[in-house]
Coordinates of C-alpha atoms in Angstrom, one line a residue:
M114 CA 16.2 -7.5 -7.3
Q115 CA 15.6 -11.1 -8.5
A116 CA 18.1 -13.8 -7.9
L117 CA 19.6 -15.7 -10.8
G118 CA 19.0 -19.4 -11.3
E119 CA 16.9 -22.0 -13.0
T120 CA 13.7 -20.5 -11.5
H121 CA 14.7 -16.8 -11.7
D122 CA 17.1 -16.8 -14.6
C123 CA 18.2 -13.2 -14.8
V124 CA 19.0 -10.3 -12.6
F125 CA 16.7 -7.4 -13.2
S126 CA 15.1 -4.8 -10.9
H127 CA 11.5 -5.4 -11.9
W128 CA 9.0 -5.2 -14.6
R129 CA 7.3 -1.9 -14.9
W130 CA 4.7 -2.5 -12.2
P131 CA 1.3 -2.1 -13.7
A132 CA -1.6 -0.8 -11.6
P133 CA -4.0 -3.6 -10.5
D134 CA -6.9 -4.1 -12.8
L135 CA -9.8 -2.2 -11.3
L136 CA -13.1 -4.2 -11.6
A137 CA -15.3 -2.0 -9.3
R138 CA -15.1 0.9 -6.9
N139 CA -17.8 2.6 -4.9
D140 CA -18.4 3.9 -1.4
D141 CA -18.5 0.4 0.1
Y142 CA -15.6 -1.4 -1.5
C143 CA -12.9 -1.6 -4.2
L144 CA -12.4 -4.8 -6.2
T145 CA -9.1 -5.3 -8.1
V146 CA -7.1 -8.0 -9.8
D147 CA -3.4 -8.6 -9.1
P148 CA -1.9 -8.5 -12.6
F149 CA 0.8 -11.0 -11.7
D150 CA -0.9 -13.8 -9.7
G151 CA -4.5 -13.1 -10.7
H152 CA -5.8 -13.0 -7.1
L153 CA -8.9 -10.9 -6.5
D154 CA -8.4 -8.3 -3.8
L155 CA -11.5 -6.8 -2.1
T156 CA -10.7 -3.7 -0.1
M157 CA -13.6 -3.1 2.2
F158 CA -14.5 0.5 3.2
R159 CA -17.7 -0.5 4.9
W160 CA -19.3 -3.8 5.6
T161 CA -22.6 -3.7 3.8
A162 CA -24.8 -6.1 1.9
A163 CA -23.2 -4.8 -1.3
T164 CA -19.7 -5.6 0.1
E165 CA -20.8 -9.1 1.1
A166 CA -22.3 -9.7 -2.3
A167 CA -19.1 -8.7 -4.0
L168 CA -17.2 -11.1 -1.8
V169 CA -19.5 -14.0 -2.7
E170 CA -20.2 -13.3 -6.4
H171 CA -16.6 -12.8 -7.4
A172 CA -15.3 -15.7 -5.2
V173 CA -12.7 -13.2 -3.7
D174 CA -9.8 -15.0 -2.0
C175 CA -7.9 -11.9 -0.7
V176 CA -9.5 -9.3 1.6
S177 CA -8.3 -5.9 2.9
P178 CA -10.8 -4.9 5.7
G179 CA -10.8 -1.2 6.4
R180 CA -12.1 0.8 9.3
G181 CA -15.7 0.3 8.3
V182 CA -15.5 -3.4 9.0
P183 CA -16.6 -3.9 12.6
S184 CA -14.6 -7.1 13.2
L185 CA -13.3 -10.3 11.5
K186 CA -16.4 -12.1 12.8
A187 CA -18.3 -10.5 9.9
L188 CA -16.1 -12.5 7.5
A189 CA -16.4 -15.8 9.3
P190 CA -19.2 -17.1 7.1
H191 CA -17.0 -16.8 4.1
A192 CA -13.8 -18.2 5.7
H193 CA -13.8 -21.1 3.3
Q194 CA -12.9 -18.9 0.4
I195 CA -10.5 -16.3 2.0
K196 CA -6.9 -17.3 1.6
K197 CA -5.1 -14.0 2.1
L198 CA -5.5 -11.1 4.6
R199 CA -3.8 -7.9 3.7
S200 CA -3.5 -4.5 5.5
P201 CA -6.4 -4.8 8.0
S202 CA -7.3 -1.6 9.7
D203 CA -5.5 -0.9 13.0
E204 CA -9.0 -0.6 14.5
I205 CA -9.7 -4.3 13.8
S206 CA -8.8 -6.7 16.5
L207 CA -7.0 -9.8 15.3
A208 CA -8.1 -11.8 18.3
D209 CA -10.8 -13.4 16.0
L210 CA -8.2 -14.4 13.4
P211 CA -8.6 -18.1 14.0
L212 CA -12.2 -17.8 12.5
L213 CA -10.5 -17.4 9.1
S214 CA -9.3 -21.0 9.2
E215 CA -8.3 -21.2 5.5
L216 CA -5.8 -18.3 5.6
E217 CA -2.5 -19.1 3.8
E218 CA -1.0 -15.6 3.7
I219 CA -1.1 -12.6 6.1
W220 CA 0.5 -9.2 5.2
L221 CA 0.5 -6.5 8.0
P222 CA 1.8 -3.0 7.5
S223 CA 2.2 -2.8 11.3
A224 CA 1.6 -4.9 14.3
P225 CA -2.0 -4.4 15.5
P226 CA -2.9 -3.5 19.1
V227 CA -4.4 -6.9 19.6
H228 CA -2.8 -9.9 17.9
G229 CA -4.3 -13.2 17.0
D230 CA -2.8 -16.5 17.7
Y231 CA -1.2 -17.4 14.3
R232 CA -0.4 -20.9 15.6
Q233 CA -4.0 -21.8 15.2
L234 CA -4.0 -21.2 11.5
T235 CA -3.1 -24.6 10.3
K236 CA -2.8 -23.7 6.6
L237 CA -0.8 -20.5 7.1
K238 CA 2.3 -20.5 4.8
T239 CA 3.4 -16.8 4.6
F240 CA 3.5 -14.1 7.2
S241 CA 4.8 -10.6 6.8
C242 CA 4.8 -7.6 9.2
L243 CA 6.5 -4.4 8.4
D244 CA 6.5 -3.2 12.0
A245 CA 6.6 -6.1 14.4
E246 CA 7.9 -4.2 17.4
T247 CA 5.0 -5.5 19.7
L248 CA 4.7 -8.9 18.1
S249 CA 5.5 -11.9 20.4
P250 CA 7.5 -14.5 18.5
Q251 CA 5.7 -17.3 20.4
L252 CA 2.5 -16.4 18.4
L253 CA 4.3 -17.3 15.2
Q254 CA 5.4 -20.8 16.2
N255 CA 3.3 -22.4 13.4
P256 CA 4.8 -25.7 12.1
G257 CA 3.4 -25.1 8.6
L258 CA 4.9 -21.6 8.2
Q259 CA 7.3 -21.5 5.1
R260 CA 8.0 -17.8 4.5
L261 CA 8.5 -15.2 7.3
R262 CA 9.3 -11.5 6.9
L263 CA 9.6 -9.3 10.0
Y264 CA 10.7 -5.7 10.3
R265 CA 11.7 -4.3 13.7
P266 CA 10.9 -7.6 15.7
R267 CA 12.2 -6.2 19.0
K268 CA 11.1 -9.2 21.0
L269 CA 13.0 -11.7 18.7
K270 CA 16.2 -12.0 20.7
S271 CA 16.9 -15.6 19.7
L272 CA 15.9 -17.8 16.7
N273 CA 15.1 -20.5 19.2
L274 CA 11.9 -18.6 19.8
L275 CA 10.8 -19.7 16.3
A276 CA 12.1 -23.3 16.6
A277 CA 8.6 -24.8 16.0
C278 CA 8.6 -23.4 12.5
S279 CA 10.2 -26.5 11.2
Q280 CA 9.1 -26.1 7.6
L281 CA 10.6 -22.5 7.2
Q282 CA 12.1 -22.0 3.8
S283 CA 12.6 -18.2 3.6
L284 CA 13.4 -15.8 6.5
H285 CA 13.8 -12.0 6.2
L286 CA 14.7 -10.1 9.3
R287 CA 15.3 -6.3 9.5
G288 CA 16.3 -4.8 12.8
A289 CA 16.2 -8.0 14.9
P290 CA 18.1 -7.8 18.2
L291 CA 20.0 -11.1 17.5
A292 CA 23.5 -11.6 18.8
N293 CA 23.9 -14.9 16.9
L294 CA 22.0 -17.4 14.8
A295 CA 21.7 -20.2 17.4
G296 CA 18.5 -22.2 16.6
I297 CA 18.8 -21.9 12.8
E298 CA 19.8 -25.5 12.7
A299 CA 16.1 -26.5 13.3
W300 CA 15.2 -25.3 9.8
R301 CA 16.5 -28.0 7.5
Q302 CA 14.5 -26.6 4.5
L303 CA 15.8 -23.0 4.7
N304 CA 17.0 -21.7 1.3
T305 CA 16.7 -17.9 1.7
L306 CA 18.0 -15.8 4.6
S307 CA 18.2 -12.0 4.8
L308 CA 19.6 -10.2 7.8
V309 CA 19.4 -6.4 7.5
N310 CA 20.3 -3.8 10.1
C311 CA 20.7 -6.4 12.8
R312 CA 23.1 -4.2 14.7
S313 CA 23.8 -6.6 17.6
L314 CA 24.7 -9.6 15.4
S315 CA 28.2 -10.7 16.0
D316 CA 28.3 -14.4 15.2
I317 CA 26.9 -16.3 12.2
S318 CA 28.8 -19.5 12.7
A319 CA 25.6 -21.4 13.1
L320 CA 25.0 -21.0 9.4
R321 CA 27.3 -24.0 8.7
S322 CA 24.3 -26.2 9.4
S323 CA 22.2 -24.6 6.6
D324 CA 23.4 -26.8 3.8
R325 CA 20.4 -26.0 1.6
L326 CA 20.8 -22.2 1.7
E327 CA 20.8 -20.7 -1.8
V328 CA 20.3 -17.0 -1.1
L329 CA 22.1 -15.1 1.6
E330 CA 21.9 -11.3 2.4
V331 CA 23.8 -9.7 5.3
F332 CA 23.6 -5.9 5.3
K333 CA 24.4 -3.3 7.9
C334 CA 25.5 -5.6 10.7
P335 CA 28.4 -3.6 12.1
K336 CA 29.3 -5.9 14.9
L337 CA 29.8 -8.9 12.6
T338 CA 33.6 -9.3 12.5
M339 CA 33.9 -13.0 11.6
L340 CA 32.3 -14.8 8.7
Q341 CA 32.8 -18.4 9.8
G342 CA 30.1 -20.7 8.6
V343 CA 29.6 -19.1 5.3
E344 CA 32.4 -20.8 3.4
G345 CA 30.9 -24.3 3.7
L346 CA 27.5 -23.3 2.3
R347 CA 28.0 -25.2 -1.0
A348 CA 24.4 -24.6 -2.3
L349 CA 24.8 -20.8 -2.3
R350 CA 23.8 -19.2 -5.6
W351 CA 23.3 -15.6 -4.6
V352 CA 25.3 -13.8 -1.9
F353 CA 25.1 -10.1 -0.8
M354 CA 27.2 -8.8 2.0
L355 CA 27.7 -5.1 2.8
D356 CA 28.5 -3.0 5.8
V357 CA 29.9 -5.7 8.0
A358 CA 33.1 -5.1 9.9
G359 CA 35.2 -8.0 8.6
P360 CA 38.0 -8.9 8.5
F361 CA 37.9 -10.7 5.2
D362 CA 41.4 -11.5 4.2
S363 CA 40.6 -12.7 0.7
F364 CA 37.8 -13.8 -1.6
G365 CA 39.0 -17.4 -1.4
A366 CA 35.5 -18.2 -0.1
L367 CA 34.3 -18.0 -3.6
R368 CA 35.9 -21.3 -4.3
H369 CA 33.6 -23.0 -1.8
W370 CA 30.5 -22.0 -3.7
P371 CA 30.5 -24.0 -6.9
H372 CA 26.9 -22.9 -7.9
L373 CA 27.5 -19.2 -7.4
E374 CA 25.6 -17.1 -9.9
S375 CA 25.5 -13.6 -8.5
A376 CA 27.5 -12.1 -5.6
E377 CA 28.0 -8.6 -4.2
L378 CA 30.7 -8.8 -1.6
L379 CA 31.4 -5.3 -0.4
L380 CA 33.9 -6.3 2.2
P381 CA 37.4 -5.0 3.0
A382 CA 39.3 -7.8 1.4
T383 CA 43.1 -7.6 1.1
T384 CA 43.7 -10.0 -1.8
V385 CA 41.7 -11.3 -4.8
D386 CA 42.4 -14.4 -6.8
W387 CA 41.0 -13.2 -10.1
A388 CA 41.5 -16.5 -11.8
A389 CA 39.6 -18.3 -9.1
L390 CA 36.8 -15.7 -9.4
A391 CA 36.6 -16.4 -13.2
G392 CA 36.6 -20.1 -12.5
H393 CA 33.0 -20.1 -11.4
R394 CA 31.4 -21.6 -14.5
E395 CA 27.9 -20.6 -13.4
A396 CA 28.7 -17.1 -12.2
A397 CA 26.9 -14.3 -14.2
R398 CA 27.6 -11.3 -12.1
I399 CA 30.0 -10.5 -9.3
M400 CA 30.8 -7.2 -7.5
L401 CA 33.7 -7.0 -5.0
D402 CA 35.1 -4.3 -2.7
T403 CA 38.6 -4.3 -1.5
Q404 CA 40.7 -2.5 1.2
P405 CA 41.5 1.2 1.0
G406 CA 44.6 1.6 -1.2
F407 CA 44.2 -1.7 -3.0
K408 CA 45.6 -1.5 -6.5
L409 CA 43.2 -3.0 -9.1
P410 CA 44.6 -4.6 -12.3
D411 CA 43.8 -2.6 -15.4
E412 CA 40.8 -3.6 -17.5
A413 CA 42.9 -5.2 -20.3
E414 CA 44.8 -7.4 -17.8
L415 CA 41.5 -8.5 -16.1
R416 CA 40.0 -9.4 -19.4
R417 CA 43.0 -11.5 -20.3
I418 CA 42.7 -13.4 -16.9
F419 CA 39.1 -14.0 -17.5
A420 CA 39.6 -15.1 -21.1
A421 CA 42.3 -17.6 -19.9
Q422 CA 39.6 -19.2 -17.7
G423 CA 37.3 -19.5 -20.7
R424 CA 34.9 -16.7 -19.6
Q425 CA 33.6 -14.1 -22.0
V426 CA 33.1 -10.8 -20.3
R427 CA 29.7 -9.1 -20.9
S428 CA 30.7 -5.9 -19.0
L429 CA 33.5 -4.8 -16.7
Q430 CA 33.5 -1.8 -14.4
L431 CA 36.5 -0.7 -12.3
Y432 CA 36.3 1.8 -9.5
P433 CA 40.0 2.3 -8.6
K434 CA 39.6 5.8 -7.0
G435 CA 36.9 4.9 -4.5
D436 CA 37.6 4.7 -0.8
C437 CA 37.5 1.0 -1.2
P438 CA 38.4 0.2 -4.8
A439 CA 35.9 -2.1 -6.4
V440 CA 35.2 -4.2 -9.5
E441 CA 31.9 -5.3 -11.1
V442 CA 32.0 -7.9 -13.8
T443 CA 29.2 -9.7 -15.6
F444 CA 30.0 -12.7 -17.7
E445 CA 28.1 -14.0 -20.7
S446 CA 25.8 -16.6 -19.4
P447 CA 22.5 -18.4 -20.4
Y448 CA 21.0 -16.8 -17.3
W449 CA 21.0 -13.4 -19.0
H450 CA 18.4 -14.6 -21.5
L451 CA 15.4 -12.9 -19.9
P452 CA 12.1 -14.8 -19.6
Q453 CA 9.2 -13.2 -21.3
P454 CA 7.2 -10.9 -19.0
P455 CA 3.5 -11.5 -18.5
A456 CA 1.4 -10.6 -21.5
G457 CA 0.9 -6.8 -21.8
H458 CA 3.8 -5.9 -19.4
N459 CA 6.9 -4.0 -20.4
R460 CA 10.2 -4.9 -18.9
T461 CA 12.7 -2.5 -17.4
A462 CA 16.4 -2.6 -18.2
V463 CA 18.6 -5.2 -16.6
S464 CA 20.3 -3.9 -13.5

């Protein structure tokens, strides 16, 4: 789901994802074009003269080396043009990774048996690994890294292990064994933080130093019982919190986020200041959970409260019979004017 804001000015699930444009496919390679960013992706089944010719003739900047590629050394003569490495075969050692010195982005479906030293890639900006269980965080201490996504990083027990990533802007962690966020203060540029299924996380008070944070997601962190540090994040635009233990006495924290545009706070709150909720002039969509047994106002009353604050309701959904009664409201907002999709693409319905 996209965040709201000046850059992403609507909430929608996605455009209907078109298949990459196929330029060529044979026994040696498959050449496609990413329909959104225009990058050429060369998936290599075998390293042959034909494969090398395709790499050179099409000025390919993204490569996906398969099992038929003996090693990354074969790609070294073309390192000047290769900017992205995606889904290398598990049989390829990444020990030779520094030979691809122009790499800006790496996407790994799983941690390879032999890692490269990502610190030596001076132009690396984006790193993603969907199974980082064996990945040593020390190998990622690259000062130029801006975007980092790690799933199951079992060795990342402290953010201090990534302190050298001083330019980090976006961090997504799923299943990290963190107890707290000590060390996050080193990242003065951080604007996006996602913590999912971090089941040992019990303290996020260090967030108070992240004064540029705009997007915050905290999901399935059952030991997180206190939310100190969140209220003072005045740059927050998009907030998603679900399956944390609480307590969360009220949604008064909303008042501390003047630029709030979209929030899903599925927390066991005991009170809701509906007028304060409507007072967010930039808010386009807010969904709130409450405590079991909480009595929601009826729809007509809520609409009157919102109208008194000068907000025009686009849609209002009440869930009074749920285990935790909830409300979802979208207000009329310029953010709902959807940008035009890329030429030839159809857009799905707004979520």
